[in-house]
CSV table of C-alpha atoms in Angstrom, one decimal:
chain,number,residue,atom,x,y,z
A,71,MET,CA,-16.4,-177.3,29.0
A,72,MET,CA,-12.9,-176.6,27.7
A,73,THR,CA,-11.0,-179.6,26.4
A,74,ASP,CA,-7.6,-180.0,24.7
A,75,VAL,CA,-9.3,-180.7,21.4
A,76,ALA,CA,-10.1,-177.7,19.1
A,77,ILE,CA,-11.7,-179.6,16.3
A,78,ARG,CA,-13.2,-183.1,16.5
A,79,VAL,CA,-14.5,-184.9,13.4
A,80,GLU,CA,-16.2,-188.3,13.7
A,81,GLY,CA,-17.4,-190.3,10.7
A,82,LEU,CA,-18.2,-187.2,8.6
A,83,VAL,CA,-20.0,-187.9,5.3
A,84,LYS,CA,-21.1,-185.4,2.7
A,85,ARG,CA,-22.7,-186.2,-0.7
A,86,TYR,CA,-23.6,-184.1,-3.7
A,87,GLY,CA,-26.1,-186.3,-5.5
A,88,ARG,CA,-24.2,-189.5,-6.6
A,89,VAL,CA,-20.9,-188.0,-5.7
A,90,THR,CA,-19.5,-188.7,-2.2
A,91,ALA,CA,-17.2,-185.7,-1.3
A,92,LEU,CA,-16.4,-187.0,2.2
A,93,GLU,CA,-16.5,-190.7,3.0
A,94,GLY,CA,-16.7,-191.1,6.8
A,95,ILE,CA,-13.5,-189.2,7.8
A,96,SER,CA,-12.4,-188.9,11.5
A,97,PHE,CA,-9.6,-186.9,13.1
A,98,GLU,CA,-8.8,-184.3,15.8
A,99,VAL,CA,-7.0,-181.0,15.9
A,100,ARG,CA,-5.5,-180.2,19.3
A,101,ARG,CA,-5.6,-176.8,20.8
A,102,GLY,CA,-2.7,-174.6,19.8
A,103,GLU,CA,-1.8,-176.9,17.0
A,104,LEU,CA,-1.0,-176.1,13.3
A,105,PHE,CA,-2.7,-179.0,11.5
A,106,GLY,CA,-2.4,-179.5,7.8
A,107,LEU,CA,-4.9,-181.2,5.5
A,108,ILE,CA,-2.8,-182.3,2.5
A,109,GLY,CA,-4.3,-183.5,-0.8
A,110,PRO,CA,-4.9,-182.8,-4.5
A,111,ASP,CA,-7.9,-181.0,-6.0
A,112,GLY,CA,-11.0,-183.1,-5.6
A,113,ALA,CA,-9.9,-184.6,-2.3
A,114,GLY,CA,-12.8,-183.1,-0.3
A,115,LYS,CA,-10.8,-180.4,1.5
A,116,THR,CA,-13.1,-177.5,0.6
A,117,THR,CA,-16.3,-179.5,1.5
A,118,LEU,CA,-14.8,-180.3,4.9
A,119,PHE,CA,-14.0,-176.6,5.5
A,120,ARG,CA,-17.5,-175.5,4.6
A,121,LEU,CA,-18.9,-178.1,7.0
A,122,LEU,CA,-16.6,-176.9,9.9
A,123,ALA,CA,-17.5,-173.3,9.1
A,124,THR,CA,-21.2,-174.2,9.3
A,125,LEU,CA,-22.0,-173.3,5.7
A,126,LEU,CA,-23.1,-176.9,5.0
A,127,GLU,CA,-24.7,-179.7,7.0
A,128,PRO,CA,-23.3,-183.3,6.9
A,129,ASP,CA,-25.3,-186.2,5.6
A,130,ALA,CA,-23.8,-188.4,8.4
A,131,GLY,CA,-21.4,-188.2,11.2
A,132,ARG,CA,-20.7,-185.2,13.4
A,133,ALA,CA,-18.1,-182.6,14.2
A,134,GLU,CA,-17.3,-180.1,16.9
A,135,VAL,CA,-15.4,-176.8,16.7
A,136,ASP,CA,-14.2,-175.3,19.9
A,137,GLY,CA,-16.5,-177.7,21.8
A,138,CYS,CA,-19.6,-176.7,19.8
A,139,ASP,CA,-21.6,-179.0,17.5
A,140,ILE,CA,-21.5,-177.7,13.8
A,141,VAL,CA,-25.2,-178.2,13.4
A,142,ARG,CA,-26.7,-177.4,16.7
A,143,ASP,CA,-24.3,-174.6,17.7
A,144,TYR,CA,-23.7,-173.0,14.4
A,145,ARG,CA,-24.2,-169.4,15.6
A,146,THR,CA,-21.7,-169.8,18.4
A,147,ILE,CA,-19.1,-171.4,16.1
A,148,ARG,CA,-19.4,-168.5,13.6
A,149,ALA,CA,-18.4,-166.1,16.4
A,150,ARG,CA,-15.4,-168.1,17.5
A,151,VAL,CA,-13.9,-169.1,14.1
A,152,GLY,CA,-11.9,-167.2,11.5
A,153,TYR,CA,-12.5,-168.6,8.0
A,154,MET,CA,-10.5,-168.0,4.8
A,155,PRO,CA,-12.1,-169.7,1.8
A,156,GLY,CA,-10.0,-170.8,-1.1
A,157,ARG,CA,-11.3,-168.1,-3.4
A,158,PHE,CA,-10.7,-164.4,-2.5
A,159,SER,CA,-14.0,-163.4,-1.0
A,160,LEU,CA,-13.5,-159.8,0.3
A,161,TYR,CA,-15.1,-156.8,-1.3
A,162,ALA,CA,-13.0,-155.9,-4.3
A,163,ASP,CA,-14.5,-152.4,-4.5
A,164,LEU,CA,-13.7,-151.5,-0.9
A,165,SER,CA,-10.3,-150.4,0.1
A,166,VAL,CA,-8.0,-152.3,2.4
A,167,GLU,CA,-9.0,-150.3,5.5
A,168,GLU,CA,-12.7,-150.4,4.6
A,169,ASN,CA,-12.7,-154.2,4.3
A,170,LEU,CA,-11.0,-154.5,7.7
A,171,ALA,CA,-13.4,-152.0,9.3
A,172,PHE,CA,-16.4,-153.8,7.8
A,173,PHE,CA,-15.4,-157.3,9.1
A,174,ALA,CA,-14.6,-155.8,12.6
A,175,ALA,CA,-18.1,-154.3,12.6
A,176,LEU,CA,-19.7,-157.7,11.7
A,177,PHE,CA,-18.1,-159.2,14.7
A,178,GLY,CA,-18.9,-156.3,17.0
A,179,VAL,CA,-15.4,-155.3,17.7
A,180,GLY,CA,-13.2,-152.3,16.8
A,181,VAL,CA,-10.3,-152.6,14.4
A,182,ARG,CA,-8.0,-151.6,17.3
A,183,ASP,CA,-9.4,-154.0,19.8
A,184,ASN,CA,-7.2,-156.9,18.7
A,185,TYR,CA,-4.6,-154.9,16.7
A,186,ASP,CA,-1.7,-156.5,18.5
A,187,LEU,CA,-2.7,-159.8,16.8
A,188,ILE,CA,-2.9,-158.5,13.3
A,189,ALA,CA,-0.3,-155.7,13.5
A,190,PRO,CA,2.7,-157.7,12.2
A,191,ILE,CA,0.6,-158.7,9.1
A,192,TYR,CA,-1.3,-155.4,8.6
A,193,ARG,CA,1.9,-153.4,8.7
A,194,GLN,CA,2.9,-155.1,5.4
A,195,ILE,CA,-0.2,-153.9,3.6
A,196,GLU,CA,-0.8,-150.6,5.5
A,197,PRO,CA,1.0,-148.5,2.8
A,198,PHE,CA,-1.8,-149.6,0.5
A,199,ARG,CA,-4.6,-149.1,3.0
A,200,ARG,CA,-6.6,-146.8,0.6
A,201,ARG,CA,-6.1,-149.1,-2.4
A,202,ARG,CA,-9.1,-151.2,-3.5
A,203,ALA,CA,-8.8,-154.8,-2.5
A,204,GLY,CA,-9.4,-156.0,-6.0
A,205,LYS,CA,-6.2,-154.1,-7.1
A,206,LEU,CA,-3.9,-155.9,-4.7
A,207,SER,CA,-1.4,-158.5,-5.7
A,208,GLY,CA,-2.1,-162.2,-4.8
A,209,GLY,CA,0.1,-162.1,-1.7
A,210,MET,CA,-1.3,-158.8,-0.4
A,211,LYS,CA,-4.9,-160.1,-0.9
A,212,GLN,CA,-4.1,-163.1,1.2
A,213,LYS,CA,-2.6,-161.0,4.0
A,214,LEU,CA,-5.7,-158.7,4.0
A,215,ALA,CA,-8.0,-161.8,4.1
A,216,LEU,CA,-6.0,-163.2,7.0
A,217,CYS,CA,-6.3,-159.9,8.9
A,218,CYS,CA,-10.1,-159.9,8.3
A,219,ALA,CA,-10.3,-163.5,9.6
A,220,LEU,CA,-8.4,-162.5,12.7
A,221,VAL,CA,-9.9,-159.2,13.6
A,222,HIS,CA,-12.2,-160.7,16.3
A,223,ARG,CA,-9.3,-162.9,17.7
A,224,PRO,CA,-10.9,-166.3,16.9
A,225,ALA,CA,-10.1,-169.5,18.9
A,226,VAL,CA,-9.9,-171.5,15.7
A,227,LEU,CA,-8.6,-170.5,12.3
A,228,LEU,CA,-9.8,-172.4,9.1
A,229,LEU,CA,-7.7,-171.7,6.0
A,230,ASP,CA,-8.7,-173.4,2.8
A,231,GLU,CA,-5.6,-173.4,0.4
A,232,PRO,CA,-4.4,-169.9,1.5
A,233,THR,CA,-1.2,-170.0,-0.6
A,234,THR,CA,-2.6,-171.3,-3.9
A,235,GLY,CA,-1.5,-169.0,-6.7
A,236,VAL,CA,0.8,-167.0,-4.5
A,237,ASP,CA,4.4,-166.4,-5.3
A,238,PRO,CA,7.1,-168.5,-3.4
A,239,VAL,CA,8.3,-165.6,-1.2
A,240,SER,CA,4.8,-164.7,-0.1
A,241,ARG,CA,4.1,-168.4,0.6
A,242,CYS,CA,7.0,-168.5,2.9
A,243,GLU,CA,6.0,-165.3,4.6
A,244,PHE,CA,2.5,-166.6,5.1
A,245,TRP,CA,3.6,-169.8,6.8
A,246,GLU,CA,5.8,-167.8,9.1
A,247,MET,CA,2.7,-165.8,10.1
A,248,LEU,CA,0.8,-169.0,10.8
A,249,ALA,CA,3.6,-170.2,13.1
A,250,ARG,CA,3.4,-167.0,15.0
A,251,LEU,CA,-0.4,-167.2,15.3
A,252,ARG,CA,-0.1,-170.8,16.6
A,253,ASP,CA,2.4,-169.5,19.2
A,254,GLU,CA,-0.4,-167.0,20.2
A,255,GLY,CA,-2.6,-170.0,21.1
A,256,ILE,CA,-4.8,-170.1,18.0
A,257,SER,CA,-5.7,-173.5,16.7
A,258,ILE,CA,-5.2,-173.7,13.0
A,259,LEU,CA,-6.5,-176.1,10.4
A,260,VAL,CA,-5.0,-175.3,7.0
A,261,ALA,CA,-5.5,-177.1,3.6
A,262,THR,CA,-2.9,-177.1,0.9
A,263,PRO,CA,-2.2,-179.1,-2.3
A,264,TYR,CA,1.5,-178.4,-1.8
A,265,MET,CA,3.3,-181.3,-0.2
A,266,ASP,CA,6.3,-179.2,0.8
A,267,GLU,CA,4.1,-177.1,3.1
A,268,ALA,CA,3.3,-180.2,5.1
A,269,ARG,CA,6.7,-180.0,6.8
A,270,ARG,CA,5.7,-176.7,8.4
A,271,CYS,CA,2.7,-178.4,10.3
A,272,ASP,CA,2.7,-180.0,13.7
A,273,ARG,CA,0.6,-182.8,12.3
A,274,VAL,CA,-0.9,-183.6,8.9
A,275,ALA,CA,-3.6,-185.7,7.4
A,276,LEU,CA,-3.1,-187.0,3.9
A,277,CYS,CA,-6.4,-187.1,2.0
A,278,ASP,CA,-7.6,-188.2,-1.4
A,279,ARG,CA,-11.1,-188.7,-2.9
A,280,GLY,CA,-12.9,-188.0,0.4
A,281,ARG,CA,-10.8,-190.4,2.5
A,282,LEU,CA,-7.9,-189.9,4.9
A,283,LEU,CA,-4.9,-192.0,4.0
A,284,ALA,CA,-2.8,-191.2,7.1
A,285,VAL,CA,-2.7,-188.9,10.1
A,286,ASP,CA,0.6,-188.2,11.9
A,287,THR,CA,3.5,-185.8,12.3
A,288,PRO,CA,5.4,-185.1,9.1
A,289,ARG,CA,8.3,-187.2,10.3
A,290,GLY,CA,6.0,-189.9,11.6
A,291,ILE,CA,4.3,-190.2,8.1
A,292,VAL,CA,7.7,-190.4,6.3
A,293,GLU,CA,8.9,-193.1,8.7
A,294,THR,CA,6.1,-195.4,7.6
A,295,PHE,CA,7.7,-195.7,4.2
A,296,ASP,CA,8.9,-199.2,4.3
A,297,CYS,CA,10.6,-200.0,1.0
A,298,PRO,CA,13.8,-198.8,-0.9
A,299,LEU,CA,13.4,-195.7,-2.9
A,300,TYR,CA,15.7,-194.7,-5.9
A,301,ALA,CA,16.0,-191.6,-8.0
A,302,LEU,CA,16.4,-192.1,-11.8
A,303,SER,CA,17.4,-189.5,-14.4
A,304,GLY,CA,18.8,-189.4,-17.9
A,305,GLY,CA,18.5,-187.7,-21.3
A,306,ASP,CA,15.2,-189.3,-22.4
A,307,MET,CA,13.1,-189.0,-19.3
A,308,TYR,CA,9.8,-190.1,-20.9
A,309,GLY,CA,11.5,-193.1,-22.5
A,310,LEU,CA,13.1,-193.9,-19.1
A,311,LEU,CA,9.8,-193.8,-17.4
A,312,LYS,CA,8.3,-196.4,-19.7
A,313,ALA,CA,11.4,-198.6,-19.7
A,314,ALA,CA,11.7,-198.5,-15.9
A,315,ARG,CA,8.1,-199.5,-15.3
A,316,ALA,CA,8.6,-202.6,-17.5
A,317,GLU,CA,11.7,-203.8,-15.5
A,318,THR,CA,11.6,-206.7,-13.0
A,319,GLY,CA,11.6,-205.6,-9.4
A,320,VAL,CA,10.3,-202.1,-10.0
A,321,GLU,CA,7.0,-201.7,-8.2
A,322,THR,CA,6.2,-198.0,-9.1
A,323,CYS,CA,7.9,-195.3,-11.1
A,324,TYR,CA,6.6,-191.8,-11.2
A,325,PRO,CA,7.9,-188.4,-12.2
A,326,PHE,CA,9.3,-186.3,-9.3
A,327,GLY,CA,10.7,-182.9,-10.4
A,328,ALA,CA,13.7,-183.4,-12.6
A,329,GLU,CA,13.9,-187.1,-11.7
A,330,HIS,CA,11.8,-190.2,-11.5
A,331,HIS,CA,11.3,-192.0,-8.2
A,332,LEU,CA,11.2,-195.8,-8.1
A,333,THR,CA,9.9,-198.0,-5.3
A,334,VAL,CA,11.4,-201.5,-5.7
A,335,GLY,CA,10.9,-205.0,-4.4
A,336,PRO,CA,13.5,-207.5,-2.9
A,337,GLU,CA,14.4,-208.9,-6.3
A,338,PHE,CA,15.5,-205.5,-7.6
A,339,ASP,CA,19.3,-205.4,-8.5
A,340,PRO,CA,20.6,-201.9,-9.3
A,341,GLY,CA,23.5,-203.2,-11.4
A,342,ASN,CA,21.4,-205.4,-13.5
A,343,PHE,CA,18.9,-202.6,-13.8
A,344,ARG,CA,21.5,-200.2,-15.2
A,345,ARG,CA,22.8,-202.8,-17.6
A,346,ARG,CA,19.4,-203.6,-19.0
A,347,LEU,CA,18.7,-199.9,-19.5
A,348,ALA,CA,22.1,-199.5,-21.2
A,349,ASP,CA,21.2,-202.4,-23.5
A,350,ALA,CA,18.0,-200.6,-24.3
A,351,GLY,CA,19.8,-197.5,-25.4
A,352,PHE,CA,19.8,-195.5,-22.2
A,353,GLY,CA,23.5,-195.0,-21.7
A,354,ASP,CA,23.4,-191.7,-19.7
A,355,VAL,CA,21.4,-193.0,-16.7
A,356,ASP,CA,22.0,-191.8,-13.1
A,357,LEU,CA,20.5,-194.1,-10.4
A,358,HIS,CA,20.9,-193.6,-6.7
A,359,ARG,CA,19.1,-194.2,-3.4
A,360,VAL,CA,17.2,-191.3,-1.8
A,361,GLU,CA,15.3,-190.7,1.4
A,362,PRO,CA,11.5,-190.6,1.0
A,363,GLY,CA,9.5,-187.5,1.5
A,364,ILE,CA,5.8,-187.0,2.2
A,365,GLU,CA,5.1,-186.9,-1.5
A,366,ASP,CA,6.5,-190.4,-1.9
A,367,LEU,CA,4.4,-191.7,1.0
A,368,PHE,CA,1.3,-190.1,-0.6
A,369,MET,CA,2.0,-191.8,-3.9
A,370,LYS,CA,2.5,-195.1,-2.2
A,371,ARG,CA,-0.7,-194.8,-0.2
A,372,MET,CA,-2.7,-193.8,-3.2
A,373,ARG,CA,-1.5,-196.8,-5.1
A,374,HIS,CA,-2.4,-199.0,-2.1
A,375,GLU,CA,-5.9,-197.5,-1.8
Protein backbone atom coordinates (compact mmCIF):
# COMPACT_ATOMS: atom_id res chain seq x y z
CA MET A 1 0.00 0.00 0.00
CA MET A 2 1.33 3.41 -0.99
CA THR A 3 2.05 5.75 1.94
CA ASP A 4 3.56 9.21 2.23
CA VAL A 5 6.75 7.71 3.72
CA ALA A 6 9.52 6.67 1.30
CA ILE A 7 11.99 5.42 3.93
CA ARG A 8 11.15 4.37 7.49
CA VAL A 9 13.93 3.47 9.95
CA GLU A 10 13.01 2.15 13.41
CA GLY A 11 15.62 1.40 16.07
CA LEU A 12 18.21 0.25 13.56
CA VAL A 13 21.35 -1.32 15.07
CA LYS A 14 24.45 -2.61 13.29
CA ARG A 15 27.62 -3.91 14.92
CA TYR A 16 30.98 -4.99 13.55
CA GLY A 17 32.39 -7.13 16.33
CA ARG A 18 32.79 -4.84 19.34
CA VAL A 19 32.19 -1.70 17.29
CA THR A 20 28.62 -0.39 17.13
CA ALA A 21 28.24 1.45 13.82
CA LEU A 22 24.54 2.29 14.31
CA GLU A 23 23.02 2.61 17.76
CA GLY A 24 19.25 2.33 17.49
CA ILE A 25 18.53 5.17 15.06
CA SER A 26 15.03 6.10 13.89
CA PHE A 27 13.78 8.59 11.29
CA GLU A 28 11.56 8.89 8.22
CA VAL A 29 12.03 10.30 4.73
CA ARG A 30 8.83 11.55 3.11
CA ARG A 31 7.95 10.93 -0.51
CA GLY A 32 9.31 13.57 -2.82
CA GLU A 33 11.68 14.83 -0.13
CA LEU A 34 15.38 15.67 -0.36
CA PHE A 35 16.66 14.47 3.01
CA GLY A 36 20.25 15.00 4.11
CA LEU A 37 22.24 12.82 6.49
CA ILE A 38 24.94 15.13 7.82
CA GLY A 39 27.94 13.93 9.80
CA PRO A 40 31.70 13.35 9.85
CA ASP A 41 33.57 10.23 8.81
CA GLY A 42 32.79 7.38 11.20
CA ALA A 43 29.26 8.62 11.94
CA GLY A 44 27.66 5.47 10.47
CA LYS A 45 26.36 6.97 7.24
CA THR A 46 27.79 4.35 4.89
CA THR A 47 26.60 1.48 7.10
CA LEU A 48 23.08 2.92 7.02
CA PHE A 49 23.14 3.21 3.23
CA ARG A 50 24.34 -0.38 2.83
CA LEU A 51 21.50 -1.55 5.06
CA LEU A 52 18.89 0.43 3.10
CA ALA A 53 20.35 -0.86 -0.18
CA THR A 54 19.95 -4.44 1.21
CA LEU A 55 23.70 -5.13 1.09
CA LEU A 56 23.77 -5.76 4.86
CA GLU A 57 21.30 -7.06 7.42
CA PRO A 58 20.67 -5.23 10.72
CA ASP A 59 21.45 -6.73 14.12
CA ALA A 60 18.30 -5.15 15.56
CA GLY A 61 15.50 -2.85 14.49
CA ARG A 62 13.89 -2.67 11.09
CA ALA A 63 13.61 -0.43 8.04
CA GLU A 64 11.39 -0.07 5.01
CA VAL A 65 12.21 1.42 1.62
CA ASP A 66 9.28 2.28 -0.65
CA GLY A 67 7.03 0.25 1.66
CA CYS A 68 9.22 -2.88 1.50
CA ASP A 69 11.12 -4.50 4.37
CA ILE A 70 14.90 -4.40 3.83
CA VAL A 71 15.34 -8.04 4.91
CA ARG A 72 12.19 -9.77 3.67
CA ASP A 73 11.71 -7.80 0.42
CA TYR A 74 15.30 -7.21 -0.63
CA ARG A 75 14.75 -8.25 -4.26
CA THR A 76 11.88 -5.80 -4.69
CA ILE A 77 13.87 -2.98 -3.10
CA ARG A 78 16.81 -3.50 -5.44
CA ALA A 79 14.51 -2.97 -8.42
CA ARG A 80 13.04 0.24 -6.98
CA VAL A 81 16.16 1.94 -5.64
CA GLY A 82 19.00 3.84 -7.27
CA TYR A 83 22.18 3.58 -5.20
CA MET A 84 25.42 5.54 -5.51
CA PRO A 85 28.05 4.30 -3.05
CA GLY A 86 30.68 6.68 -1.73
CA ARG A 87 33.46 5.10 -3.77
CA PHE A 88 33.27 5.25 -7.58
CA SER A 89 32.00 1.77 -8.44
CA LEU A 90 31.39 1.79 -12.20
CA TYR A 91 33.52 -0.18 -14.64
CA ALA A 92 36.64 1.91 -15.26
CA ASP A 93 37.57 0.01 -18.45
CA LEU A 94 34.16 0.52 -20.06
CA SER A 95 33.28 3.72 -21.84
CA VAL A 96 30.63 6.14 -20.65
CA GLU A 97 27.99 4.80 -23.04
CA GLU A 98 28.96 1.17 -22.31
CA ASN A 99 28.50 1.68 -18.58
CA LEU A 100 25.09 3.23 -19.10
CA ALA A 101 23.99 0.44 -21.46
CA PHE A 102 25.23 -2.20 -19.01
CA PHE A 103 23.23 -0.83 -16.07
CA ALA A 104 20.14 -0.38 -18.22
CA ALA A 105 20.39 -4.06 -19.22
CA LEU A 106 20.75 -5.09 -15.57
CA PHE A 107 17.40 -3.48 -14.80
CA GLY A 108 15.76 -4.77 -17.96
CA VAL A 109 15.21 -1.38 -19.56
CA GLY A 110 16.55 0.41 -22.59
CA VAL A 111 18.82 3.44 -22.27
CA ARG A 112 16.17 5.51 -24.04
CA ASP A 113 13.23 4.29 -21.95
CA ASN A 114 13.80 6.91 -19.24
CA TYR A 115 16.05 9.23 -21.19
CA ASP A 116 13.94 12.28 -20.30
CA LEU A 117 15.00 11.80 -16.66
CA ILE A 118 18.74 11.55 -17.26
CA ALA A 119 19.01 13.75 -20.36
CA PRO A 120 19.90 17.02 -18.55
CA ILE A 121 22.73 15.18 -16.77
CA TYR A 122 23.87 12.95 -19.62
CA ARG A 123 24.15 15.84 -22.10
CA GLN A 124 27.01 17.22 -19.96
CA ILE A 125 29.06 14.03 -20.39
CA GLU A 126 27.82 12.95 -23.83
CA PRO A 127 30.81 14.56 -25.64
CA PHE A 128 32.95 12.02 -23.73
CA ARG A 129 30.64 9.05 -24.32
CA ARG A 130 33.43 6.92 -25.84
CA ARG A 131 35.96 7.77 -23.14
CA ARG A 132 36.70 5.12 -20.52
CA ALA A 133 35.00 5.88 -17.23
CA GLY A 134 38.28 5.60 -15.36
CA LYS A 135 39.68 8.53 -17.38
CA LEU A 136 36.90 10.97 -16.46
CA SER A 137 37.32 13.84 -14.00
CA GLY A 138 35.79 13.51 -10.53
CA GLY A 139 32.74 15.59 -11.41
CA MET A 140 32.14 13.70 -14.67
CA LYS A 141 32.43 10.36 -12.86
CA GLN A 142 29.73 11.40 -10.41
CA LYS A 143 27.42 12.53 -13.21
CA LEU A 144 27.88 9.20 -14.99
CA ALA A 145 27.24 7.30 -11.74
CA LEU A 146 24.07 9.32 -11.19
CA CYS A 147 22.86 8.53 -14.70
CA CYS A 148 23.45 4.80 -14.09
CA ALA A 149 21.56 5.00 -10.78
CA LEU A 150 18.61 6.69 -12.53
CA VAL A 151 18.44 4.69 -15.74
CA HIS A 152 15.53 2.55 -14.44
CA ARG A 153 13.67 5.57 -12.90
CA PRO A 154 13.86 4.49 -9.26
CA ALA A 155 11.31 5.57 -6.66
CA VAL A 156 14.06 6.19 -4.10
CA LEU A 157 17.60 7.47 -4.63
CA LEU A 158 20.34 6.67 -2.10
CA LEU A 159 23.48 8.81 -2.46
CA ASP A 160 26.40 8.18 -0.12
CA GLU A 161 28.63 11.29 -0.08
CA PRO A 162 28.26 11.95 -3.82
CA THR A 163 30.23 15.23 -3.78
CA THR A 164 33.26 14.17 -1.72
CA GLY A 165 36.43 15.05 -3.59
CA VAL A 166 34.54 16.99 -6.27
CA ASP A 167 35.40 20.59 -7.14
CA PRO A 168 33.11 23.39 -5.85
CA VAL A 169 31.53 24.13 -9.24
CA SER A 170 30.65 20.47 -9.82
CA ARG A 171 29.30 20.22 -6.26
CA CYS A 172 26.94 23.11 -6.94
CA GLU A 173 25.82 21.59 -10.25
CA PHE A 174 25.23 18.24 -8.60
CA TRP A 175 22.90 19.72 -5.97
CA GLU A 176 20.98 21.57 -8.66
CA MET A 177 20.46 18.20 -10.36
CA LEU A 178 19.17 16.69 -7.09
CA ALA A 179 16.66 19.53 -6.69
CA ARG A 180 15.34 18.83 -10.19
CA LEU A 181 15.07 15.08 -9.47
CA ARG A 182 13.14 15.82 -6.28
CA ASP A 183 10.75 17.95 -8.33
CA GLU A 184 10.30 14.90 -10.59
CA GLY A 185 8.91 13.06 -7.55
CA ILE A 186 11.96 10.97 -6.64
CA SER A 187 12.59 10.62 -2.90
CA ILE A 188 16.26 11.26 -2.14
CA LEU A 189 18.40 10.37 0.87
CA VAL A 190 21.86 11.91 0.54
CA ALA A 191 24.79 11.72 2.95
CA THR A 192 27.45 14.40 3.15
CA PRO A 193 30.21 15.51 5.52
CA TYR A 194 29.82 19.10 4.25
CA MET A 195 27.68 21.16 6.60
CA ASP A 196 27.05 23.85 3.97
CA GLU A 197 25.22 21.31 1.79
CA ALA A 198 22.64 20.78 4.54
CA ARG A 199 21.01 24.08 3.57
CA ARG A 200 20.01 22.59 0.22
CA CYS A 201 17.93 19.82 1.85
CA ASP A 202 14.25 19.89 2.82
CA ARG A 203 15.12 18.23 6.13
CA VAL A 204 18.33 16.95 7.66
CA ALA A 205 19.51 14.55 10.35
CA LEU A 206 22.71 15.36 12.19
CA CYS A 207 24.57 12.17 13.09
CA ASP A 208 27.72 11.25 14.98
CA ARG A 209 29.14 7.92 16.16
CA GLY A 210 26.10 5.93 15.12
CA ARG A 211 23.51 8.19 16.77
CA LEU A 212 21.18 10.92 15.53
CA LEU A 213 21.66 14.26 17.28
CA ALA A 214 18.77 16.13 15.66
CA VAL A 215 16.21 15.80 12.84
CA ASP A 216 14.50 18.91 11.46
CA THR A 217 14.52 21.42 8.63
CA PRO A 218 17.82 23.32 8.30
CA ARG A 219 16.14 26.46 9.68
CA GLY A 220 14.46 24.49 12.46
CA ILE A 221 17.78 23.01 13.57
CA VAL A 222 19.47 26.41 13.68
CA GLU A 223 16.59 27.88 15.69
CA THR A 224 17.28 25.42 18.52
CA PHE A 225 20.62 27.15 19.16
CA ASP A 226 19.82 28.81 22.48
CA CYS A 227 22.92 30.74 23.59
CA PRO A 228 24.89 33.80 22.37
CA LEU A 229 27.51 33.15 19.70
CA TYR A 230 30.54 35.34 19.02
CA ALA A 231 33.22 35.34 16.33
CA LEU A 232 36.80 36.01 17.45
CA SER A 233 39.84 36.72 15.30
CA GLY A 234 43.30 38.26 15.57
CA GLY A 235 46.94 37.86 14.60
CA ASP A 236 47.80 34.86 16.78
CA MET A 237 44.83 32.58 16.22
CA TYR A 238 46.26 29.59 18.07
CA GLY A 239 47.18 31.72 21.05
CA LEU A 240 43.71 33.29 21.00
CA LEU A 241 42.11 29.85 20.99
CA LYS A 242 43.94 28.81 24.17
CA ALA A 243 43.42 32.17 25.88
CA ALA A 244 39.69 32.32 25.08
CA ARG A 245 39.07 28.82 26.37
CA ALA A 246 40.56 29.83 29.72
CA GLU A 247 38.35 32.93 30.13
CA THR A 248 35.38 33.14 32.50
CA GLY A 249 32.03 32.84 30.77
CA VAL A 250 33.36 31.10 27.65
CA GLU A 251 31.66 27.71 27.37
CA THR A 252 33.19 26.57 24.08
CA CYS A 253 35.68 27.99 21.61
CA TYR A 254 36.45 26.20 18.35
CA PRO A 255 38.07 27.10 15.01
CA PHE A 256 35.59 28.14 12.34
CA GLY A 257 37.21 29.07 9.02
CA ALA A 258 39.27 32.23 9.48
CA GLU A 259 37.72 32.87 12.92
CA HIS A 260 36.99 31.15 16.21
CA HIS A 261 33.39 30.75 17.35
CA LEU A 262 32.59 31.18 21.04
CA THR A 263 29.49 30.09 22.90
CA VAL A 264 29.16 31.98 26.16
CA GLY A 265 27.21 31.94 29.43
CA PRO A 266 25.30 34.75 31.19
CA GLU A 267 28.38 35.91 33.10
CA PHE A 268 30.27 36.70 29.88
CA ASP A 269 31.07 40.39 29.40
CA PRO A 270 32.46 41.32 25.95
CA GLY A 271 34.22 44.47 27.23
CA ASN A 272 35.99 42.69 30.08
CA PHE A 273 36.85 39.85 27.73
CA ARG A 274 38.57 42.22 25.27
CA ARG A 275 40.47 43.96 28.09
CA ARG A 276 41.74 40.70 29.54
CA LEU A 277 42.90 39.56 26.12
CA ALA A 278 44.66 42.93 25.59
CA ASP A 279 46.39 42.57 28.98
CA ALA A 280 47.54 39.13 27.86
CA GLY A 281 49.16 40.61 24.74
CA PHE A 282 46.36 40.22 22.20
CA GLY A 283 45.87 43.80 21.11
CA ASP A 284 44.53 43.22 17.60
CA VAL A 285 41.40 41.27 18.55
CA ASP A 286 38.08 41.51 16.69
CA LEU A 287 35.03 40.22 18.60
CA HIS A 288 31.44 40.45 17.35
CA ARG A 289 28.10 38.63 17.59
CA VAL A 290 27.18 36.27 14.76
CA GLU A 291 24.16 34.22 13.80
CA PRO A 292 24.64 30.48 14.35
CA GLY A 293 24.69 27.99 11.50
CA ILE A 294 24.18 24.24 11.30
CA GLU A 295 27.88 23.72 11.99
CA ASP A 296 27.56 25.58 15.29
CA LEU A 297 24.54 23.54 16.34
CA PHE A 298 26.42 20.35 15.43
CA MET A 299 29.38 21.34 17.60
CA LYS A 300 27.05 22.21 20.48
CA ARG A 301 25.15 18.91 20.23
CA MET A 302 28.38 16.91 20.04
CA ARG A 303 29.62 18.61 23.22
CA HIS A 304 26.31 17.86 24.95
CA GLU A 305 26.39 14.21 23.88
